[in-house]
mmCIF file of C-alpha atoms and ligand atoms in Angstrom:
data_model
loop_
_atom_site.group_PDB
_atom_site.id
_atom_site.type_symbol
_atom_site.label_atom_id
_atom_site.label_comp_id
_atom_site.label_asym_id
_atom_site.label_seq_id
_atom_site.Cartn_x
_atom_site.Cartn_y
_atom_site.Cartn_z
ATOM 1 C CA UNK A 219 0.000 0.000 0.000
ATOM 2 C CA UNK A 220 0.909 3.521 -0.944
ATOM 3 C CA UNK A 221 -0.753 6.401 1.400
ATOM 4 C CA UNK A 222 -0.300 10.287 1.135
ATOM 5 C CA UNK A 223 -3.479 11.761 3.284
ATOM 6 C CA UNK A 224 -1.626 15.576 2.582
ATOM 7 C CA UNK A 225 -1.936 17.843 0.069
ATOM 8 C CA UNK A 226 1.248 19.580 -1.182
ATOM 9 C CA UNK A 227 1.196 23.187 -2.249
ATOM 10 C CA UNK A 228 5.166 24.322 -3.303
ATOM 11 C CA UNK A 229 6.969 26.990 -4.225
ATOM 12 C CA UNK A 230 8.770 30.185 -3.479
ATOM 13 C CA UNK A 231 6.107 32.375 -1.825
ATOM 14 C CA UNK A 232 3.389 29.618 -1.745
ATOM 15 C CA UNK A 233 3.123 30.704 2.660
ATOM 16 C CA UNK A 234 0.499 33.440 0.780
ATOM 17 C CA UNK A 235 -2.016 30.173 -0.090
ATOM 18 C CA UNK A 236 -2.590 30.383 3.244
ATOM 19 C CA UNK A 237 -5.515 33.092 2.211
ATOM 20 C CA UNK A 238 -7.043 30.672 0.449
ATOM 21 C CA UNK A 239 -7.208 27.795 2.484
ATOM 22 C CA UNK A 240 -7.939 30.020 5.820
ATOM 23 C CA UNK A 241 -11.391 31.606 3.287
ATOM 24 C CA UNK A 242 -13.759 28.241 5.121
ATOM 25 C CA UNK A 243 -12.715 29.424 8.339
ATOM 26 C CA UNK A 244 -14.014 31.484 11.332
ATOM 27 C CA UNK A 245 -10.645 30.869 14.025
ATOM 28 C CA UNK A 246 -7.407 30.245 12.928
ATOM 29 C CA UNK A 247 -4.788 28.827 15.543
ATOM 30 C CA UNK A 248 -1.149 29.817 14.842
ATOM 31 C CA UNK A 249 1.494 27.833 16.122
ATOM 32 C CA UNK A 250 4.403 29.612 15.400
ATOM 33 C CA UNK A 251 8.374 28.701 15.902
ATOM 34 C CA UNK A 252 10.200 31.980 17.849
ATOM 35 C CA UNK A 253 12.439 32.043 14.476
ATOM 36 C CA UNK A 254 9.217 32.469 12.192
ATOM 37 C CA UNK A 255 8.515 35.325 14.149
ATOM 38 C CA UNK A 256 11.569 36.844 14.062
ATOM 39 C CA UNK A 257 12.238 36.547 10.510
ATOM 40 C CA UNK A 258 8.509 38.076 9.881
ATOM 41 C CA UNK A 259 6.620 34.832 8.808
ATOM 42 C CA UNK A 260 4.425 34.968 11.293
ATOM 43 C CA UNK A 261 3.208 38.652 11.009
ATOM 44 C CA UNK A 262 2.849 37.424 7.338
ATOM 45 C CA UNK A 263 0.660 34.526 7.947
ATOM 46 C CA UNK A 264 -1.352 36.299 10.486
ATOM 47 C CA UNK A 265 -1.865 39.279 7.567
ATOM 48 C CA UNK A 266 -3.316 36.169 5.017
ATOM 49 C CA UNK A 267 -5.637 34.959 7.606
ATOM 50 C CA UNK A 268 -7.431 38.219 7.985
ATOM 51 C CA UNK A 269 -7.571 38.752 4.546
ATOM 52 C CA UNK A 270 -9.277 35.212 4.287
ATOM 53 C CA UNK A 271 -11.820 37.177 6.931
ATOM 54 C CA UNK A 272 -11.115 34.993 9.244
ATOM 55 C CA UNK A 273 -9.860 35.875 13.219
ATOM 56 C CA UNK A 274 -6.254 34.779 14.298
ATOM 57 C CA UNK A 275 -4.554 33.691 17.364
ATOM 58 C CA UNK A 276 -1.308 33.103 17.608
ATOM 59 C CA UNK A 277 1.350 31.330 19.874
ATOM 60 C CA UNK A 278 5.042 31.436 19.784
ATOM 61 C CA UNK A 279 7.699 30.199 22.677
ATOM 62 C CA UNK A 280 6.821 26.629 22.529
ATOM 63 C CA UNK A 281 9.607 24.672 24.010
ATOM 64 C CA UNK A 282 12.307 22.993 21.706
ATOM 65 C CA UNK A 283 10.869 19.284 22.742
ATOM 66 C CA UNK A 284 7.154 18.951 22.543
ATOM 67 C CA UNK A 285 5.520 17.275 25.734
ATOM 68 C CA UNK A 286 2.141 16.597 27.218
ATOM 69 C CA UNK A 287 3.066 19.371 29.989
ATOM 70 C CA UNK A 288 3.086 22.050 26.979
ATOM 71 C CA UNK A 289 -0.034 20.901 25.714
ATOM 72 C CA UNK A 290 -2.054 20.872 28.658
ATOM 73 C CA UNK A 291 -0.954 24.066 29.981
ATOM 74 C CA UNK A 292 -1.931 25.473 26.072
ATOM 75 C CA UNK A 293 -4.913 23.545 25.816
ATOM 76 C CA UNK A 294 -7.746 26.094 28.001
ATOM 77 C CA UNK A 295 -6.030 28.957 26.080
ATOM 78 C CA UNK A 296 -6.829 27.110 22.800
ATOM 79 C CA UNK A 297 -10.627 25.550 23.753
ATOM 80 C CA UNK A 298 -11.328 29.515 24.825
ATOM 81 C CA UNK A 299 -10.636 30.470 21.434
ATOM 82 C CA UNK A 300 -12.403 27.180 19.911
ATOM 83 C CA UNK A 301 -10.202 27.551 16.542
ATOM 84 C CA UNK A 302 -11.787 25.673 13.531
ATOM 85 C CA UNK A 303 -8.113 25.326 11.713
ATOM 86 C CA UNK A 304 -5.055 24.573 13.256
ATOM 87 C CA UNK A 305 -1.612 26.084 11.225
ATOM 88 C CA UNK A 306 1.774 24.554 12.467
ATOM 89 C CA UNK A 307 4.030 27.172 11.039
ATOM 90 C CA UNK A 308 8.337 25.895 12.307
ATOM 91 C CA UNK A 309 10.444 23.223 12.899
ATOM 92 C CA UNK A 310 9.506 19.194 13.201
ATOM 93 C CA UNK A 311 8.650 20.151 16.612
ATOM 94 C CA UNK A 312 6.125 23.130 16.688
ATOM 95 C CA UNK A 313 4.243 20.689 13.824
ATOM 96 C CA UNK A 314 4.605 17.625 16.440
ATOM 97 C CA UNK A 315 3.456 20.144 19.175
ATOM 98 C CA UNK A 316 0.290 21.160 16.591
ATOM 99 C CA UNK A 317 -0.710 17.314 15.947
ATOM 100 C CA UNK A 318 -0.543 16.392 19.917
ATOM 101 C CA UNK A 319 -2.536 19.557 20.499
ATOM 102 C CA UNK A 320 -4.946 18.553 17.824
ATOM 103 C CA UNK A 321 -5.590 15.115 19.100
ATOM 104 C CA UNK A 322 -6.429 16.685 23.162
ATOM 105 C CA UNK A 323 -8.503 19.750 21.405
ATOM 106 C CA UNK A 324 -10.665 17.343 19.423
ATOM 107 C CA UNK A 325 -11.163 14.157 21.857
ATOM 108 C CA UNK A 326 -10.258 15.453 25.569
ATOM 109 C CA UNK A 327 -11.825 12.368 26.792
ATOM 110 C CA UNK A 328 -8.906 10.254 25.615
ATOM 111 C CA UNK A 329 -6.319 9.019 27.960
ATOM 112 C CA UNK A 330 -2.911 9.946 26.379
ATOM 113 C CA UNK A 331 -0.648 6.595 27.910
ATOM 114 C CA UNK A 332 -3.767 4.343 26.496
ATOM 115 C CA UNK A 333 -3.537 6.159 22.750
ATOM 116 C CA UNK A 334 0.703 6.212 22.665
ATOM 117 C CA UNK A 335 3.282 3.767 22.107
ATOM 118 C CA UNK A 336 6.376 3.460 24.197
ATOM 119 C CA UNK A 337 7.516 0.672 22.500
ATOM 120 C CA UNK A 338 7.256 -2.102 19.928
ATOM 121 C CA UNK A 339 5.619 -4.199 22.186
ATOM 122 C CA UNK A 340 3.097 -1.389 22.721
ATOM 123 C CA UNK A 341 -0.955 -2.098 21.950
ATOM 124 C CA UNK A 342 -2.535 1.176 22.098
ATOM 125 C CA UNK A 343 -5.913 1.894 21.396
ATOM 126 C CA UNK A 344 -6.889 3.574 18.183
ATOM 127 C CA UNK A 345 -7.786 7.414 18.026
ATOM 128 C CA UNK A 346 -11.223 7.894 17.048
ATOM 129 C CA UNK A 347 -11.630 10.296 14.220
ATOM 130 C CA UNK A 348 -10.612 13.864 14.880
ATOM 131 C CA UNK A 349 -11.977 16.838 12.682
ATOM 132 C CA UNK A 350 -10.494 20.162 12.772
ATOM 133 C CA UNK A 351 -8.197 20.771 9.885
ATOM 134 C CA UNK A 352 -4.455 20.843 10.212
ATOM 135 C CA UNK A 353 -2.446 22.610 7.749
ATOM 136 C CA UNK A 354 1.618 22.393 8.238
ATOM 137 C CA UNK A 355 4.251 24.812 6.923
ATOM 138 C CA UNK A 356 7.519 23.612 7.451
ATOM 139 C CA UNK A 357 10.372 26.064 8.552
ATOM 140 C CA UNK A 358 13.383 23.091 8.217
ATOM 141 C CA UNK A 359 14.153 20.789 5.953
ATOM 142 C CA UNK A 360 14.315 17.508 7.500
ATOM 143 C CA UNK A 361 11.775 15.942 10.173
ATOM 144 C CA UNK A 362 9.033 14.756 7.143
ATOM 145 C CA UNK A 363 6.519 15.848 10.176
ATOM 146 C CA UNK A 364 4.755 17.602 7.822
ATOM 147 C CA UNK A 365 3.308 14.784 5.575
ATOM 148 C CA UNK A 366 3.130 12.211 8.785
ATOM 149 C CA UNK A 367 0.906 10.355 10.782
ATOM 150 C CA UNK A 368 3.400 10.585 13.920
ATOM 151 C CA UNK A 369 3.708 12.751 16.671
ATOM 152 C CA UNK A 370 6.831 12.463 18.932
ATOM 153 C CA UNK A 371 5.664 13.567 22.682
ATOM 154 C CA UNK A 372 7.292 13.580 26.015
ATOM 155 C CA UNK A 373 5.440 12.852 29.514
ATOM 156 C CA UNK A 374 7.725 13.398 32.299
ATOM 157 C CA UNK A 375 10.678 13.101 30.978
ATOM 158 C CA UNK A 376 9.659 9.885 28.968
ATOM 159 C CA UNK A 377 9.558 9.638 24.743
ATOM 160 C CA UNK A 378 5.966 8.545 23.722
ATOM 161 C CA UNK A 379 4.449 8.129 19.945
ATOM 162 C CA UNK A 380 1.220 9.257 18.744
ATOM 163 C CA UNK A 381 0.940 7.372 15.614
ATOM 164 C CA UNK A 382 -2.207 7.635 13.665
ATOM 165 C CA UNK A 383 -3.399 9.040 10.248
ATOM 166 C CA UNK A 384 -6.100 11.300 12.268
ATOM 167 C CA UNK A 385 -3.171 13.778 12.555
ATOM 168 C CA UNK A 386 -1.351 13.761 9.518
ATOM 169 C CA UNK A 387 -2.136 17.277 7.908
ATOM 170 C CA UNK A 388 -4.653 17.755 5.624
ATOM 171 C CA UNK A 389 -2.426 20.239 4.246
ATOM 172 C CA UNK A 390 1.427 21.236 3.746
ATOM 173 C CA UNK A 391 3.279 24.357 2.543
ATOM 174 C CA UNK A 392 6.444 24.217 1.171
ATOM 175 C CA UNK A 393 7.675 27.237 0.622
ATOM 176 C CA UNK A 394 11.648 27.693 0.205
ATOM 177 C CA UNK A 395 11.741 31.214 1.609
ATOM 178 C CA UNK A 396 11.278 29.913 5.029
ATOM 179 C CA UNK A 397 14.468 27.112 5.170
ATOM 180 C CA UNK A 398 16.703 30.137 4.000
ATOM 181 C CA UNK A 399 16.469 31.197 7.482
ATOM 182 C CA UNK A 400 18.331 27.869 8.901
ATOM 183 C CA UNK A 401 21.404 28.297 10.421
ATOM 184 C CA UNK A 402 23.903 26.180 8.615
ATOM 185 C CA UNK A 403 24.608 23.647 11.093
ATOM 186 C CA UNK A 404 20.759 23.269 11.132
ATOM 187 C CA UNK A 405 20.418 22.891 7.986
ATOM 188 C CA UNK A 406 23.288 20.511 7.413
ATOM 189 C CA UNK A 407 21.854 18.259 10.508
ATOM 190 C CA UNK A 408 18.613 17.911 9.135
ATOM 191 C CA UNK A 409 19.711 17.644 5.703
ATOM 192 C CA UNK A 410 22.028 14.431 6.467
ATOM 193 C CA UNK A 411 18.176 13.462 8.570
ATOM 194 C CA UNK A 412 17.092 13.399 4.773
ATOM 195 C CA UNK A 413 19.765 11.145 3.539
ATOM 196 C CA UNK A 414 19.160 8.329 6.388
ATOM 197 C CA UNK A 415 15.014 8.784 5.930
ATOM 198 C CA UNK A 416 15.820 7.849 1.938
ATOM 199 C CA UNK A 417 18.480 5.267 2.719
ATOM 200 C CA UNK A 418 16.591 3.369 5.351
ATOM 201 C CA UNK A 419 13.050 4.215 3.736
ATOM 202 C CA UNK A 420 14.266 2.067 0.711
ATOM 203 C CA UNK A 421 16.209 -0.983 2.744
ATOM 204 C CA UNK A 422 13.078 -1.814 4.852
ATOM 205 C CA UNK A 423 11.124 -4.995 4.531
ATOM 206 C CA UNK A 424 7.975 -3.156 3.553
ATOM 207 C CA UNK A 425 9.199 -0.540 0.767
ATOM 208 C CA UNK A 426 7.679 -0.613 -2.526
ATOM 209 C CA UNK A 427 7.652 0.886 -5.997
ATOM 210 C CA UNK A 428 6.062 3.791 -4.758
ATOM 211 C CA UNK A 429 8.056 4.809 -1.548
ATOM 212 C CA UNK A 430 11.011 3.942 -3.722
ATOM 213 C CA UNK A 431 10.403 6.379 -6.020
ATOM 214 C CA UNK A 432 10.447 9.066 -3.333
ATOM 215 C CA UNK A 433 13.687 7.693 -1.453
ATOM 216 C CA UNK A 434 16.024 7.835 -4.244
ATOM 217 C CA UNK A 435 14.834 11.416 -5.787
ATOM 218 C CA UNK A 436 15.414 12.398 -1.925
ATOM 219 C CA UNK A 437 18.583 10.488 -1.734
ATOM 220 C CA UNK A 438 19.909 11.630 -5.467
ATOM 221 C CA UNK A 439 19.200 15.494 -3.869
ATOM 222 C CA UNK A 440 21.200 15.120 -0.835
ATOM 223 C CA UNK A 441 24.079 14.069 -2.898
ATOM 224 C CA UNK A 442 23.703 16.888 -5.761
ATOM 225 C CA UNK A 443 22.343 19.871 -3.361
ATOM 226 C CA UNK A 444 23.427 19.670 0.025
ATOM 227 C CA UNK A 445 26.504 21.108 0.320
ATOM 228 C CA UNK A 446 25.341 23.943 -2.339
ATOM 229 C CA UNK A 447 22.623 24.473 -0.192
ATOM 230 C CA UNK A 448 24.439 24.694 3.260
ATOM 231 C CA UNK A 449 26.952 27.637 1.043
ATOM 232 C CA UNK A 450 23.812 29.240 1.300
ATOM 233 C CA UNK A 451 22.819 28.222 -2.765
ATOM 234 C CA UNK A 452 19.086 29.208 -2.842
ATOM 235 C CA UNK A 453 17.831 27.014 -5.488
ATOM 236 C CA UNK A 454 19.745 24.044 -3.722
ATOM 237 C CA UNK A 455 18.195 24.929 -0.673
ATOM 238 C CA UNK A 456 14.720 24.241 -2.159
ATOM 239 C CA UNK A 457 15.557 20.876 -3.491
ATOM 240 C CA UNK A 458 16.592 20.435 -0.004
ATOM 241 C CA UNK A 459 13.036 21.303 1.046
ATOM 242 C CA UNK A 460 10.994 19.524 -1.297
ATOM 243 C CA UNK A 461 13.492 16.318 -0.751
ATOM 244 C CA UNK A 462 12.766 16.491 2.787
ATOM 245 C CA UNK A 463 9.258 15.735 2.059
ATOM 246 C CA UNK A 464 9.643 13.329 -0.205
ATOM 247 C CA UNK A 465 11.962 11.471 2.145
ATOM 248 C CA UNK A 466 8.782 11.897 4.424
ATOM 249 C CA UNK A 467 6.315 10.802 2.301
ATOM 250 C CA UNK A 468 8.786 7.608 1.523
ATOM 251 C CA UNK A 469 9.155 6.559 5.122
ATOM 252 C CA UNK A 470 5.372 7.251 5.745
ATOM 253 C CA UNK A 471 5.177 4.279 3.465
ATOM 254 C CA UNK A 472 7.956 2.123 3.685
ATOM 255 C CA UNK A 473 8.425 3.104 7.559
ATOM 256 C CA UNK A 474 12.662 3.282 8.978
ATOM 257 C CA UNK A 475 15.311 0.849 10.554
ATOM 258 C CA UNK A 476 17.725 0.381 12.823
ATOM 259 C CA UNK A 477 19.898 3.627 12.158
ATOM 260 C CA UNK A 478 16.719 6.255 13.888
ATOM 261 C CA UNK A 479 15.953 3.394 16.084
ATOM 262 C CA UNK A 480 19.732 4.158 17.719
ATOM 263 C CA UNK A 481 19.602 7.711 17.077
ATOM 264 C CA UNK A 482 16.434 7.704 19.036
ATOM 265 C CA UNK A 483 17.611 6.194 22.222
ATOM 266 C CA UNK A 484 21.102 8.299 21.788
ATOM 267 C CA UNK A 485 18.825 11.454 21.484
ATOM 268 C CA UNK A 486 20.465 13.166 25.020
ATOM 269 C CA UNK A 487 23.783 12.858 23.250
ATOM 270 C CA UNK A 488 23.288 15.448 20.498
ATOM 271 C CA UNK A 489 20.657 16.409 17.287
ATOM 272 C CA UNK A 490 18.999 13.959 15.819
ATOM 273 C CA UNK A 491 20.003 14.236 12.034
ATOM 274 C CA UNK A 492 24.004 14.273 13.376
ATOM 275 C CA UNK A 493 23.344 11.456 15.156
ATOM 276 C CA UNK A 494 21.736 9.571 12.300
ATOM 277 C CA UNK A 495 24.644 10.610 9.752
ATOM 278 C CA UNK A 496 27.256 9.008 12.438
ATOM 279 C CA UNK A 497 25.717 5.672 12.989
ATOM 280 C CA UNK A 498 24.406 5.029 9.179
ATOM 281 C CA UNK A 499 27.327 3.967 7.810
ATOM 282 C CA UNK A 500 27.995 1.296 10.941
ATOM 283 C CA UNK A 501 24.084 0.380 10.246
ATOM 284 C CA UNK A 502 24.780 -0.261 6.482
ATOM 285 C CA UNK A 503 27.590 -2.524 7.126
ATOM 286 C CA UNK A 504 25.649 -4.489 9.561
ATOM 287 C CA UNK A 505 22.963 -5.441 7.307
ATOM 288 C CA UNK A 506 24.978 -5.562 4.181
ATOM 289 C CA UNK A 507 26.924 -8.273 5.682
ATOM 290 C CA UNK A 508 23.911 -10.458 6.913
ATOM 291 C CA UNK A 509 21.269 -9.418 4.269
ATOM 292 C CA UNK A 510 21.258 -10.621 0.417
ATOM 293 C CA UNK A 511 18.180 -8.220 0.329
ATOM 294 C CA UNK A 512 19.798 -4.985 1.987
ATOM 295 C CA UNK A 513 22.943 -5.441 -0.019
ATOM 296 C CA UNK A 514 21.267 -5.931 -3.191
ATOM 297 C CA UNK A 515 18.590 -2.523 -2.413
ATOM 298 C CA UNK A 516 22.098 -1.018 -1.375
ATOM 299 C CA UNK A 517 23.341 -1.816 -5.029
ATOM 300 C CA UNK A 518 20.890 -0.203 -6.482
ATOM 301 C CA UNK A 519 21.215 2.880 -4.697
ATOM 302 C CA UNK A 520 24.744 2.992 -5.571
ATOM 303 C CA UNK A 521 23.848 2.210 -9.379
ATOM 304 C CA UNK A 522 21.230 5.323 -9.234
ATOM 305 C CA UNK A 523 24.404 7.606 -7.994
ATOM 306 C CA UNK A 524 26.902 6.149 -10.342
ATOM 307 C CA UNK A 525 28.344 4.210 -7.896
ATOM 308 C CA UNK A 526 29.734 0.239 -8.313
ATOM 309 C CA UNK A 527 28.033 -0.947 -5.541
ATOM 310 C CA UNK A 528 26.791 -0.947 -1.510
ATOM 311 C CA UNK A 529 30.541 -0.740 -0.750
ATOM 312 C CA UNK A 530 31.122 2.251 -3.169
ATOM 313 C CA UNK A 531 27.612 3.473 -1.141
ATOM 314 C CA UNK A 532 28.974 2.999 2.402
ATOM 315 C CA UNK A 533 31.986 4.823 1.317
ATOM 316 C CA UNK A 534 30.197 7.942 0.110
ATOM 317 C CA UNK A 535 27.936 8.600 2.812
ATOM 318 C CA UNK A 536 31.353 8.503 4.570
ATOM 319 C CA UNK A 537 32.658 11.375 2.744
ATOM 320 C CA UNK A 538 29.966 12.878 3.238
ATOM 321 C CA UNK A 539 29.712 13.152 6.170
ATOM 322 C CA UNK A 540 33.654 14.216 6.331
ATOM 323 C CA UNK A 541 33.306 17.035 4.000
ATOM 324 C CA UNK A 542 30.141 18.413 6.542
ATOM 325 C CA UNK A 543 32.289 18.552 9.207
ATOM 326 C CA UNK A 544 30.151 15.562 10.930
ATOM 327 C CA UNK A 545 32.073 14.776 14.298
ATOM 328 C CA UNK A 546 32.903 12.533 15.535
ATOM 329 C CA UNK A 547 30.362 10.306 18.536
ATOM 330 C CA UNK A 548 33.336 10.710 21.006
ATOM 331 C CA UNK A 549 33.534 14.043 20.067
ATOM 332 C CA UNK A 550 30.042 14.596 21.558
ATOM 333 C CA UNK A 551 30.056 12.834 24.344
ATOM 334 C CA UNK A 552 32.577 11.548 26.720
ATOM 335 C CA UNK A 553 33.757 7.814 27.527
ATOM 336 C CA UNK A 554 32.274 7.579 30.998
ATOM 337 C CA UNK A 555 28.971 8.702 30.380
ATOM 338 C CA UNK A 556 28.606 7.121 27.330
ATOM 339 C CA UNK A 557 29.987 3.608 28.879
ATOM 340 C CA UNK A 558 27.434 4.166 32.099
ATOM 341 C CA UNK A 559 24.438 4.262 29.400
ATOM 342 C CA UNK A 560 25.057 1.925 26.723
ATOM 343 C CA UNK A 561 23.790 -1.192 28.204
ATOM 344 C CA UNK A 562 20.030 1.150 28.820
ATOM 345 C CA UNK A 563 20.532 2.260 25.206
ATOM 346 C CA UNK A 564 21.058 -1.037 23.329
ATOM 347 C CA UNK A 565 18.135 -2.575 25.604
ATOM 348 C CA UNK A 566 15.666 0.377 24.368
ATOM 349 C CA UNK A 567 16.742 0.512 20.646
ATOM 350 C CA UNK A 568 16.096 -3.069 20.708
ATOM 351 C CA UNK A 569 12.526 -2.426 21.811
ATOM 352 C CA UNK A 570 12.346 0.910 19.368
ATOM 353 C CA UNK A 571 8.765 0.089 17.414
ATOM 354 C CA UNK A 572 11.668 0.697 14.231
ATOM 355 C CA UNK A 573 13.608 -2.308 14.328
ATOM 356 C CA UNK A 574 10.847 -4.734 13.317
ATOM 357 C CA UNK A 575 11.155 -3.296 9.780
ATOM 358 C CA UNK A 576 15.167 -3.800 9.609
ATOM 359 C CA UNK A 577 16.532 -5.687 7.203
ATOM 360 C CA UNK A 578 18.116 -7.332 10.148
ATOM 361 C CA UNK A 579 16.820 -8.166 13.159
ATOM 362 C CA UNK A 580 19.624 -7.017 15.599
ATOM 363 C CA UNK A 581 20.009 -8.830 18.790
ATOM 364 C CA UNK A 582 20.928 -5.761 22.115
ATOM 365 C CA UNK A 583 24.338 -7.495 21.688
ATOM 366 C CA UNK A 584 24.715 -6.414 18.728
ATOM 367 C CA UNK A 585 23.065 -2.876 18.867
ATOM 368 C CA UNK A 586 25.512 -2.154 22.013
ATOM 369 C CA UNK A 587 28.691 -3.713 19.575
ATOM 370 C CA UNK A 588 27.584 -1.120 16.873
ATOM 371 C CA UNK A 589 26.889 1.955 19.164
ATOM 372 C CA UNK A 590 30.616 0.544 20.637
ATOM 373 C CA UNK A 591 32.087 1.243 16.937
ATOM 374 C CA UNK A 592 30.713 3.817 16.538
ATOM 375 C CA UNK A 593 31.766 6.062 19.743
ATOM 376 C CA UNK A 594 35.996 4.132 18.886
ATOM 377 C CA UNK A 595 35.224 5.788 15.345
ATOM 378 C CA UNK A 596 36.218 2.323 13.516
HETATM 379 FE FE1 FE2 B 131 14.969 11.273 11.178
#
């Protein structure tokens, strides 16, 4: 099965749709990133929705890690209002923050630990159907949160998953003026984020044609644009953008692997995408060397970049990563800490909802071996 709930509006000063698809509605709810503020996005949205007739409340200085604390000190502000569209207008994590918010606003009687999953041995209850429109407008170019079904929330210091196709946005807005306001190491963080979503997106056991075709025009971008686009290229900074969301769409589909499922557990360590570009390579060699399948998707990847093969692959997304400046895990963290947690970390990536769809199925032993090589820099 191929599924794409969103509909994608692109192109360089596309944020002014906004008018249009605000002209339905009585209250708009912005959630706005502190950046899109600054940079005058916000004011700008805010100017389409009255246009569209159509009153507007916005709210900015959401933490950087959406939680259930957030949203239920928001949430009386919000059913006050009683907005009849919600607009996520940042990062991955104001449009995480919008979908958790959505879910509370439109079914308060749910009980958030019986809806989320901690794990893959999680059986949550489904979420009935929810019905005030979400539209997303993505500020970065990386998290695929606008075209997704999954919300990433804390509670108490814990990582849950909302995962459900009630909050995937009925709408997203690509428009390239907003990523040109990424700092670079943002930009190149989220942009290697793209890279993995493609790799693993095509290596899982339940990719098809279709999420295929939407990994490797991701992948193929991150090769030809990124480093344009972190010199501060403009058109390679769109591809960058639209990529992003193709990568999303593709792993919407075909789902990720073992790479995010240890970048996930090694999140207090540093950003996500940096994490993910320093344990892909280790991941690739992993399953290449016990997987006909991953080495021969691998191949293929390597024959749509003009490389010989996954070896030729491997060895790219090295280089890649050297000529980002991508430190190195020991860089990042130091021996004792690291040592104190890696037992806890191997244990939880094992139980990540992610590695079911590995090529492999990685034993902790070996997850804890890999996150080992990793941190030595072998
Ligand atoms: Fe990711």
């Amino acid at each position: 099965m191929f599924w794409l709930k969103t509909r994608i509006i692109e192109g360089k000063g596309s944020l002014e749709k906004l008018r249009k698809e605000a002209k339905e509605h009585e209250r708009v709810l912005i959630l706005a990133g502190n950046s899109m503020k600054r940079h005058g996005f916000l004011s700008e949205a805010e100017d389409y929705v009255k246009e569209a007739g159509a009153e507007v409340f916005s709210i900015t200085g959401l933490p950087a890690e959406p939680s259930v604390e957030t949203i239920e000190e928001f949430l009386p502000k919000v059913g006050e209002f009683k907005p009849d569209l919600l607009v996520a207008l940042g990062g991955g994590s104001v449009i995480d923050t919008t979908k958790a918010l959505k879910v509370f606003y439109d079914a308060p009687e749910l009980n958030f630990e019986e809806i989320a999953f901690l794990d893959r041995f999680s059986k949550p209850k489904p979420v009935p159907k929810l019905k005030t429109k979400l539209i997303a407008i993505p500020s970065t170019s990386g998290a695929g949160s606008e075209v997704s079904g999954a919300s990433v929330l804390k509670k108490g210091g814990i990582k849950y998953n909302i995962v459900t196709p009630e909050i995937a946005p009925d709408v997203a807005i690509l428009d390239p003026r907003l990523p040109m306001t990424m700092p670079r190491e943002v930009a190149r963080n989220s942009g290697l984020d793209v890279l993995v979503h493609g790799i693993e997106a095509y290596t899982t056991k339940v990719a098809n044609d279709f999420s295929d075709a939407m990994a490797i025009r991701a992948i193929k971008t991150v090769f030809n644009y990124l480093e344009k686009s972190l010199e501060g290229d403009e058109e390679a900074r769109e591809k960058m953008h639209y990529a992003a969301t193709m990568a999303g769409i593709a792993f919407l589909n075909a789902r990720l692997g073992l790479c995010h499922a240890m970048s996930h557990k090694a999140a207090w360590i540093g950003p996500h995408g940096l994490l993910n570009a320093i344990f892909l390579p280790y991941v690739m060699e992993f399953n290449a060397e016990r997987s006909d399948y991953a080495r021969r998707r691998y191949d293929e990847i390597a024959r749509e970049l003009g490389l010989k093969d996954w070896r030729a692959l491997i060895e790219a997304v090295r280089e890649l990563n050297e000529r980002t400046d991508v430190p190195k895990l020991s860089e990042l963290v130091d021996e004792e800490t690291f040592m104190a947690r890696l037992d806890e970390m191997a244990e939880k990536a094992y139980r990540d909802g992610l590695l079911a769809f590995n090529p492999v199925e990685a034993k902790p032993e070996e997850i804890k071996e890999l996150y080992l090589r990793a941190f030595r820099g072998e």
